[in-house]
Amino acid sequence: MFGLKTTSTERAAVGVFARDPDLIATYLGVTETTTPTAVWSTDLGFADVDDEQAAIAWSAAAPLRPRPVRLALRDPAADWSAGRCGPNPALDALFETADVLLTPTTPGPPHGHDGPGERINTALTWAFNLSGHPAISVPAGFDADGLPIGLQAVARHGREVDLVAVARSVGKVEMPPDRVF
């Protein structure tokens, strides 16, 4: 598959922003429909996730009936800083029994342009930037302050069709009438 000397740039894939899962399917050339087997990890085994983030993302995942799993991924900070990427045996084992892994997209609420402060807001996404697994973030709802919350889905290598199925299953999240983004 991927060698240990593969860089994150070599593993990166172009993504698409779309409001409709059917547009993503068209972009990817996906015609197949699937019903993926889903599992859930609130924190991937290392992230500090706010309860509200987790609860809203979990509620959005309900149509997929995910099975909670105890996942103990290593915090990818050291690999990210060193520019290392490559296979992840824990994810390989997980994807032997499930089609998609669901998590909150971020551990906390959105931050302003001044940055997240001490908290790493990519804590739940960067492991997949390094492993090269396809992932998608779909709207899950809004927190008590009306800020958007996302649900992340990660699939096996080459199984973007399962991500389209997740996006279709979650449904449309209506924006609060007093919010403009």
Coordinates of C-alpha atoms in Angstrom, one line a residue:
M1 CA 0.0 0.0 0.0
F2 CA 1.8 3.2 1.2
G3 CA 5.4 3.2 2.1
L4 CA 6.7 4.8 5.4
K5 CA 8.5 7.5 3.4
T6 CA 5.2 8.7 1.7
T7 CA 4.5 12.3 2.5
S8 CA 1.2 13.7 3.5
T9 CA 1.3 15.8 0.3
E10 CA 1.5 12.5 -1.7
R11 CA -1.4 11.0 0.2
A12 CA -3.7 14.0 0.0
A13 CA -6.8 13.9 -2.2
V14 CA -8.8 16.7 -3.6
G15 CA -12.1 17.1 -1.9
V16 CA -15.3 18.8 -2.7
F17 CA -17.6 21.1 -0.8
A18 CA -21.3 20.6 -1.6
R19 CA -24.6 21.1 0.2
D20 CA -26.2 18.0 -1.4
P21 CA -24.8 14.4 -1.1
D22 CA -26.0 13.8 -4.7
L23 CA -23.6 16.5 -5.9
I24 CA -20.8 14.7 -4.1
A25 CA -21.9 11.4 -5.7
T26 CA -21.8 13.1 -9.1
Y27 CA -18.4 14.6 -8.5
L28 CA -17.0 11.2 -7.4
G29 CA -18.8 9.3 -10.1
V30 CA -20.6 7.2 -7.5
T31 CA -23.7 5.3 -8.8
E32 CA -23.7 2.5 -6.3
T33 CA -25.8 2.7 -3.1
T34 CA -24.6 1.1 0.1
T35 CA -25.8 0.7 3.7
P36 CA -22.5 0.9 5.5
T37 CA -21.9 -0.8 8.9
A38 CA -21.0 2.1 11.3
V39 CA -19.1 2.3 14.5
W40 CA -18.7 5.3 16.8
S41 CA -15.8 6.7 18.7
T42 CA -16.3 9.9 20.6
D43 CA -12.6 10.6 21.1
L44 CA -10.5 8.1 19.1
G45 CA -8.9 7.2 22.3
F46 CA -6.9 10.4 22.9
A47 CA -8.9 13.6 22.2
D48 CA -10.7 15.7 24.9
V49 CA -14.2 16.2 23.4
D50 CA -16.8 18.5 24.8
D51 CA -20.0 16.6 25.9
E52 CA -22.2 18.8 23.8
Q53 CA -20.2 18.2 20.6
A54 CA -20.3 14.5 21.2
A55 CA -24.1 14.4 22.0
I56 CA -25.1 16.4 18.9
A57 CA -22.9 14.4 16.5
W58 CA -24.1 11.1 18.1
S59 CA -27.7 12.2 17.5
A60 CA -27.0 13.0 13.9
A61 CA -25.4 9.5 13.5
A62 CA -28.5 7.7 14.9
P63 CA -30.0 6.8 11.4
L64 CA -26.8 4.7 10.8
R65 CA -27.2 2.9 14.2
P66 CA -23.5 3.0 15.0
R67 CA -22.0 0.5 17.5
P68 CA -19.8 2.3 20.0
V69 CA -16.2 1.0 19.9
R70 CA -13.2 1.5 22.2
L71 CA -10.6 2.8 19.9
A72 CA -7.1 3.7 21.1
L73 CA -5.4 5.5 18.3
R74 CA -2.1 7.2 19.2
D75 CA -2.3 11.0 19.2
P76 CA -0.9 11.8 15.7
A77 CA 0.8 15.0 16.9
A78 CA 4.3 13.6 16.8
D79 CA 3.8 12.0 13.4
W80 CA 2.2 15.2 12.0
S81 CA 5.2 17.4 13.2
A82 CA 7.7 14.9 11.8
G83 CA 5.9 14.7 8.4
R84 CA 5.4 10.9 8.8
C85 CA 2.4 9.2 7.5
G86 CA 1.5 5.7 6.5
P87 CA -0.4 2.6 7.6
N88 CA -2.3 2.5 10.8
P89 CA -2.7 -1.0 12.2
A90 CA -5.5 0.0 14.6
L91 CA -7.6 1.4 11.7
D92 CA -6.8 -1.6 9.5
A93 CA -8.2 -3.8 12.3
L94 CA -11.3 -1.6 12.8
F95 CA -12.1 -1.6 9.1
E96 CA -12.1 -5.5 9.1
T97 CA -15.4 -5.3 11.0
A98 CA -16.9 -2.0 10.0
D99 CA -17.4 0.1 6.9
V100 CA -17.3 3.6 8.5
L101 CA -16.0 5.1 11.6
L102 CA -18.1 8.0 13.0
T103 CA -16.8 10.8 15.3
P104 CA -17.6 14.4 16.1
T105 CA -15.7 16.5 13.5
T106 CA -14.1 18.7 16.1
P107 CA -13.6 18.3 19.9
G108 CA -15.0 21.7 20.7
P109 CA -17.0 24.6 19.2
P110 CA -15.8 26.7 16.3
H111 CA -13.2 29.3 17.2
G112 CA -12.7 32.8 15.9
H113 CA -9.9 34.0 13.6
D114 CA -7.6 34.3 16.6
G115 CA -7.3 30.5 16.7
P116 CA -8.4 27.7 19.1
G117 CA -5.9 28.7 21.8
E118 CA -4.5 25.6 23.6
R119 CA -7.0 23.2 22.1
I120 CA -6.2 21.5 18.8
N121 CA -9.4 21.7 16.8
T122 CA -8.1 19.2 14.2
A123 CA -7.6 16.5 16.9
L124 CA -10.2 14.2 15.4
T125 CA -9.4 14.7 11.7
W126 CA -5.6 14.8 11.3
A127 CA -5.1 11.0 12.0
F128 CA -6.9 10.4 8.7
N129 CA -4.9 13.1 6.8
L130 CA -1.9 11.0 7.8
S131 CA -3.4 7.5 7.2
G132 CA -5.0 8.6 3.8
H133 CA -8.4 7.2 4.7
P134 CA -11.2 9.1 2.9
A135 CA -13.4 11.2 5.3
I136 CA -16.3 13.5 5.1
S137 CA -17.8 16.0 7.5
V138 CA -21.5 16.6 7.4
P139 CA -23.6 19.0 9.4
A140 CA -24.9 17.4 12.6
G141 CA -26.7 20.3 14.2
F142 CA -26.1 23.4 16.3
D143 CA -24.9 23.9 19.9
A144 CA -26.6 26.0 22.6
D145 CA -25.0 29.1 21.2
G146 CA -26.2 28.4 17.6
L147 CA -22.8 27.3 16.4
P148 CA -22.5 24.5 13.9
I149 CA -21.4 21.0 14.9
G150 CA -20.2 18.4 12.5
L151 CA -20.3 14.6 12.2
Q152 CA -17.2 13.0 10.6
A153 CA -17.3 9.7 8.8
V154 CA -14.1 7.9 7.8
A155 CA -14.1 4.9 5.4
R156 CA -11.8 2.2 4.2
H157 CA -9.3 3.2 1.5
G158 CA -11.2 3.5 -1.8
R159 CA -14.7 3.4 -0.3
E160 CA -15.9 6.9 -0.8
V161 CA -19.2 5.4 -1.8
D162 CA -19.8 4.6 1.9
L163 CA -19.2 8.3 2.7
V164 CA -21.8 9.3 0.2
A165 CA -24.2 6.9 1.9
V166 CA -23.5 8.5 5.3
A167 CA -24.2 11.9 4.0
R168 CA -27.4 10.8 2.5
S169 CA -28.5 9.0 5.7
V170 CA -27.8 11.9 8.1
G171 CA -30.2 14.2 6.3
K172 CA -30.4 17.9 6.0
V173 CA -29.8 20.1 9.1
E174 CA -31.8 23.2 9.1
M175 CA -30.0 26.4 10.0
P176 CA -31.5 28.4 13.0
P177 CA -33.5 31.3 11.5
D178 CA -31.4 33.9 13.4
R179 CA -28.0 32.7 12.1
V180 CA -26.3 33.7 8.8
F181 CA -23.1 32.0 7.8

